[in-house]
Amino acid sequence: MTAGEVAAGGVAAARVEPPVRRRRRFALGDYLLPAFAALAFVYLFVPIAYTFVFSFNDSGKSNLVWQGFTLDNWANPCGAPGVCGAVVNSIQIGLIATVAATAMGTLIAVALVRYRFRFRSTMNLLIFLPMATPEVVLGASLLAQFLNFRVNPGFWTIVIAHTMFCISFVVVTVKARVASLDPRLEEAAADLYASPVQAFWRVTFPLLLPGIAAAAMLAFALSFDDFIITNFNSGNTDTFPKFVYVSATRGIPAQANVIGSAMFLLALGVVVLGRVLSRRRRAA
């Protein structure tokens, strides 16, 4: 074989045939999955969109029918009698219950994961009991207890009730975070002569902080949104869900839609901020 033939053979071998494009088979899931996802999002967001749109309704006393666009409701969100007082009560109750439930729930979660003691398994099971119990049962039971102890329902009975049912959610959320931590980090801190308190505050607590923050936000949302237990134990104290329920009999004012939309936008902002901070921390 001559050198020319070898070169010609090499050139021919170098010519790569273009890949044959095969037609992709039709898969029903490629169309059904996006369709179901789109329907699910519509199902989720239609009530929110309705609330947001009707916050701009020039409705007068009843906000059930669209009467025209106006910004007056957003300019004066306290225009409806009692709405801002109810919102302030809900925020105050939510903050107090969140702090109390987060503190107690975090300690319970750490104890259940890191320490061994009698009835630990039973406590792990019982912590789910308030979450599984219907709210109407919890509300009626708490009211009976308050009345038996001659405590008049009001602001602080709502705080006690909300703290009680929020603790379980905090424990479950923080427990997952505690279980994911490597205990050797605390052992390393102890090897460096850190006391148990120093190891907790300088090593364990910063690592638990994302889980604690998530649990606190969940507790506040549950407290702010609760109606059933609140209605049993509130007495004459109005909260925002109770205000909306009572107003529904004569027409919910547009200011209630303004408050609801503002809370939704605030929650959305917190979620977006958390995502941005998390992405920056990963990139650093």
Coordinates of C-alpha atoms in Angstrom, one line a residue:
M1 CA 0.0 0.0 0.0
T2 CA 1.4 3.3 -1.1
A3 CA 1.6 6.4 1.1
G4 CA -1.0 8.1 -1.0
E5 CA -3.5 5.3 -0.4
V6 CA -2.8 5.3 3.3
A7 CA -3.4 9.1 3.3
A8 CA -6.6 8.7 1.3
G9 CA -7.8 6.0 3.7
G10 CA -7.1 8.3 6.7
V11 CA -9.0 11.1 5.2
A12 CA -12.0 8.8 4.5
A13 CA -11.9 7.6 8.1
A14 CA -11.7 11.1 9.3
R15 CA -15.0 11.9 7.6
V16 CA -17.5 11.2 10.3
E17 CA -21.0 10.4 9.2
P18 CA -23.6 12.8 10.7
P19 CA -25.6 11.0 13.4
V20 CA -29.0 9.8 12.3
R21 CA -31.7 11.8 14.0
R22 CA -34.3 9.5 15.3
R23 CA -37.8 10.7 15.8
R24 CA -38.7 10.9 19.5
R25 CA -41.5 8.7 20.5
F26 CA -44.7 10.5 21.6
A27 CA -45.0 10.3 25.4
L28 CA -48.3 11.2 26.9
G29 CA -46.6 12.2 30.2
D30 CA -44.7 15.0 28.4
Y31 CA -48.0 16.8 27.9
L32 CA -50.1 15.7 30.8
L33 CA -47.5 16.6 33.5
P34 CA -47.2 20.3 32.4
A35 CA -51.0 20.4 32.0
F36 CA -51.7 19.0 35.5
A37 CA -49.0 21.4 36.9
A38 CA -50.6 24.4 35.3
L39 CA -54.0 23.4 36.6
A40 CA -52.7 22.9 40.1
F41 CA -51.1 26.4 40.0
V42 CA -54.3 27.9 38.8
Y43 CA -56.2 26.1 41.5
L44 CA -53.8 27.4 44.1
F45 CA -53.6 31.0 43.0
V46 CA -57.1 31.8 41.9
P47 CA -58.3 32.6 45.4
I48 CA -55.2 34.7 46.0
A49 CA -55.7 36.6 42.7
Y50 CA -59.3 37.2 43.6
T51 CA -58.3 38.6 47.0
F52 CA -55.7 40.9 45.4
V53 CA -57.9 42.1 42.6
F54 CA -60.9 42.9 44.9
S55 CA -58.6 44.9 47.2
F56 CA -58.8 47.5 44.5
N57 CA -62.6 47.3 44.2
D58 CA -64.6 50.5 44.8
S59 CA -67.1 48.5 46.7
G60 CA -68.6 50.6 49.4
K61 CA -70.0 48.3 52.1
S62 CA -70.1 45.0 50.3
N63 CA -67.1 43.6 48.3
L64 CA -68.8 40.7 46.5
V65 CA -69.4 42.4 43.2
W66 CA -66.8 44.4 41.1
Q67 CA -67.9 48.1 41.2
G68 CA -64.8 49.8 39.7
F69 CA -61.1 50.4 40.3
T70 CA -59.8 52.5 43.1
L71 CA -56.7 53.0 45.2
D72 CA -58.5 54.3 48.2
N73 CA -58.6 51.0 50.0
W74 CA -54.8 50.7 49.9
A75 CA -54.4 54.4 50.8
N76 CA -56.6 53.9 53.9
P77 CA -56.4 50.2 55.0
C78 CA -58.0 51.1 58.3
G79 CA -61.1 52.6 56.7
A80 CA -63.3 49.7 57.9
P81 CA -64.2 49.9 61.6
G82 CA -62.2 47.4 63.7
V83 CA -60.0 45.9 61.0
C84 CA -56.7 47.5 62.1
G85 CA -57.4 46.7 65.8
A86 CA -58.0 43.1 64.8
V87 CA -54.8 42.9 62.8
V88 CA -52.8 44.4 65.6
N89 CA -54.2 41.8 68.0
S90 CA -53.4 39.0 65.6
I91 CA -49.8 40.3 65.2
Q92 CA -49.2 40.7 68.9
I93 CA -50.7 37.3 69.7
G94 CA -48.7 35.7 66.8
L95 CA -45.4 37.3 68.0
I96 CA -45.8 36.3 71.6
A97 CA -46.9 32.8 70.8
T98 CA -44.1 32.4 68.2
V99 CA -41.4 33.4 70.7
A100 CA -42.8 31.1 73.4
A101 CA -43.5 28.1 71.1
T102 CA -40.1 28.4 69.3
A103 CA -38.1 28.6 72.6
M104 CA -39.9 25.6 74.2
G105 CA -40.1 23.6 70.9
T106 CA -36.4 24.0 70.2
L107 CA -35.4 22.8 73.6
I108 CA -37.8 19.8 73.3
A109 CA -36.4 19.0 69.9
V110 CA -32.8 19.1 71.0
A111 CA -33.6 16.9 74.1
L112 CA -35.5 14.3 72.0
V113 CA -32.7 14.0 69.4
R114 CA -29.5 14.3 71.5
Y115 CA -30.4 12.8 74.9
R116 CA -31.6 9.4 76.0
F117 CA -34.1 9.2 78.8
R118 CA -37.1 7.2 79.9
F119 CA -40.3 7.5 77.9
R120 CA -38.4 9.2 75.1
S121 CA -40.1 7.1 72.4
T122 CA -43.5 7.9 74.0
M123 CA -42.8 11.6 73.9
N124 CA -41.8 11.3 70.3
L125 CA -45.2 9.8 69.6
L126 CA -47.2 12.1 71.8
I127 CA -45.7 15.3 70.2
F128 CA -47.7 14.5 67.1
L129 CA -51.0 14.3 69.1
P130 CA -51.9 18.0 69.0
M131 CA -51.2 18.1 65.3
A132 CA -53.5 15.1 64.7
T133 CA -56.3 16.3 67.0
P134 CA -59.1 18.3 65.3
E135 CA -59.0 22.0 66.1
V136 CA -62.6 22.1 67.3
V137 CA -61.7 19.4 69.9
L138 CA -58.6 21.4 71.1
G139 CA -60.5 24.6 71.2
A140 CA -63.4 23.2 73.2
S141 CA -61.1 21.4 75.6
L142 CA -59.0 24.5 76.3
L143 CA -62.2 26.6 76.8
A144 CA -63.4 24.0 79.4
Q145 CA -60.0 24.2 81.2
F146 CA -60.0 28.0 81.3
L147 CA -63.6 28.0 82.7
N148 CA -62.8 25.4 85.3
F149 CA -59.9 27.5 86.5
R150 CA -62.2 30.6 86.4
V151 CA -60.1 32.3 83.7
N152 CA -62.1 34.6 81.5
P153 CA -61.3 34.1 77.8
G154 CA -59.5 37.0 76.2
F155 CA -56.1 38.1 74.8
W156 CA -53.9 35.9 77.0
T157 CA -56.0 32.8 76.7
I158 CA -55.6 33.0 72.9
V159 CA -51.8 33.3 73.5
I160 CA -51.8 30.2 75.6
A161 CA -53.9 28.3 73.1
H162 CA -51.8 29.3 70.1
T163 CA -48.5 28.5 72.0
M164 CA -49.9 25.1 72.8
F165 CA -50.7 24.0 69.2
C166 CA -47.6 25.7 67.7
I167 CA -45.1 23.8 69.9
S168 CA -45.7 20.5 68.0
F169 CA -45.0 22.1 64.6
V170 CA -41.8 23.7 66.0
V171 CA -40.6 20.5 67.5
V172 CA -41.1 18.5 64.3
T173 CA -39.4 21.2 62.2
V174 CA -36.4 21.7 64.5
K175 CA -36.0 18.0 65.1
A176 CA -35.2 17.4 61.4
R177 CA -32.5 20.0 61.6
V178 CA -31.0 18.7 64.8
A179 CA -31.0 15.1 63.4
S180 CA -29.0 16.3 60.3
L181 CA -26.2 17.9 62.4
D182 CA -23.0 16.0 62.9
P183 CA -22.4 15.5 66.7
R184 CA -18.7 15.3 66.1
L185 CA -18.7 19.1 65.7
E186 CA -19.8 19.5 69.3
E187 CA -17.2 16.9 70.4
A188 CA -14.5 18.9 68.5
A189 CA -15.6 22.0 70.4
A190 CA -15.4 20.1 73.7
D191 CA -11.9 19.0 72.7
L192 CA -11.0 22.7 72.3
Y193 CA -12.0 23.2 76.0
A194 CA -15.4 24.8 75.2
S195 CA -18.0 24.3 77.9
P196 CA -21.3 22.7 77.0
V197 CA -23.0 26.2 77.0
Q198 CA -20.3 27.6 74.8
A199 CA -20.5 24.7 72.4
F200 CA -24.2 25.1 72.1
W201 CA -24.2 28.9 71.5
R202 CA -21.1 29.0 69.3
V203 CA -21.5 25.7 67.3
T204 CA -24.9 24.1 67.7
F205 CA -27.2 27.2 67.7
P206 CA -25.7 28.9 64.5
L207 CA -26.2 25.6 62.7
L208 CA -29.7 25.2 64.0
L209 CA -30.7 28.8 63.2
P210 CA -32.1 28.1 59.7
G211 CA -34.4 25.4 61.1
I212 CA -35.4 27.6 64.0
A213 CA -36.2 30.5 61.7
A214 CA -38.3 28.2 59.5
A215 CA -40.2 26.9 62.5
A216 CA -40.8 30.4 63.9
M217 CA -42.2 31.6 60.6
L218 CA -44.5 28.5 60.4
A219 CA -45.6 29.1 64.0
F220 CA -46.4 32.8 63.3
A221 CA -48.4 31.9 60.1
L222 CA -50.4 29.2 62.0
S223 CA -51.1 31.6 64.8
F224 CA -52.1 34.6 62.6
D225 CA -54.4 32.4 60.5
D226 CA -56.1 30.4 63.2
F227 CA -59.8 30.8 63.6
I228 CA -61.4 27.7 65.2
I229 CA -59.4 27.6 68.4
T230 CA -59.3 31.3 68.6
N231 CA -63.1 31.6 68.3
F232 CA -63.5 29.3 71.3
N233 CA -61.0 31.1 73.6
S234 CA -61.1 34.7 72.5
G235 CA -64.0 36.1 74.5
N236 CA -64.5 39.7 73.3
T237 CA -61.0 40.0 71.7
D238 CA -61.1 40.3 68.0
T239 CA -58.4 38.8 65.7
F240 CA -58.2 39.2 62.0
P241 CA -59.6 35.8 61.1
K242 CA -62.5 36.4 63.5
F243 CA -63.1 39.8 62.1
V244 CA -63.3 38.4 58.5
Y245 CA -65.7 35.6 59.7
V246 CA -68.0 38.1 61.5
S247 CA -67.9 40.5 58.5
A248 CA -68.8 37.8 56.1
T249 CA -72.4 38.0 57.3
R250 CA -72.8 41.6 56.1
G251 CA -70.1 41.7 53.4
I252 CA -66.4 41.6 53.8
P253 CA -64.9 45.1 53.4
A254 CA -62.2 45.7 50.8
Q255 CA -59.8 46.7 53.5
A256 CA -59.7 43.0 54.6
N257 CA -58.6 42.1 51.1
V258 CA -55.9 44.8 51.4
I259 CA -54.6 43.3 54.7
G260 CA -54.7 39.8 53.2
S261 CA -52.9 40.9 50.1
A262 CA -50.2 42.7 52.1
M263 CA -49.6 39.6 54.2
F264 CA -49.2 37.6 51.1
L265 CA -46.8 40.0 49.6
L266 CA -44.8 40.1 52.8
A267 CA -44.6 36.3 53.0
L268 CA -43.5 36.3 49.3
G269 CA -40.8 38.8 50.0
V270 CA -39.5 36.8 53.0
V271 CA -39.3 33.6 50.8
V272 CA -37.6 35.4 48.0
L273 CA -35.1 37.1 50.4
G274 CA -34.4 33.7 51.9
R275 CA -33.7 32.2 48.5
V276 CA -31.4 35.0 47.5
L277 CA -29.4 34.8 50.8
S278 CA -29.2 31.0 50.5
R279 CA -27.9 31.2 46.9
R280 CA -25.3 33.8 47.9
R281 CA -24.1 31.7 50.8
R282 CA -23.7 28.7 48.4
A283 CA -21.8 30.8 45.9
A284 CA -19.4 32.3 48.5

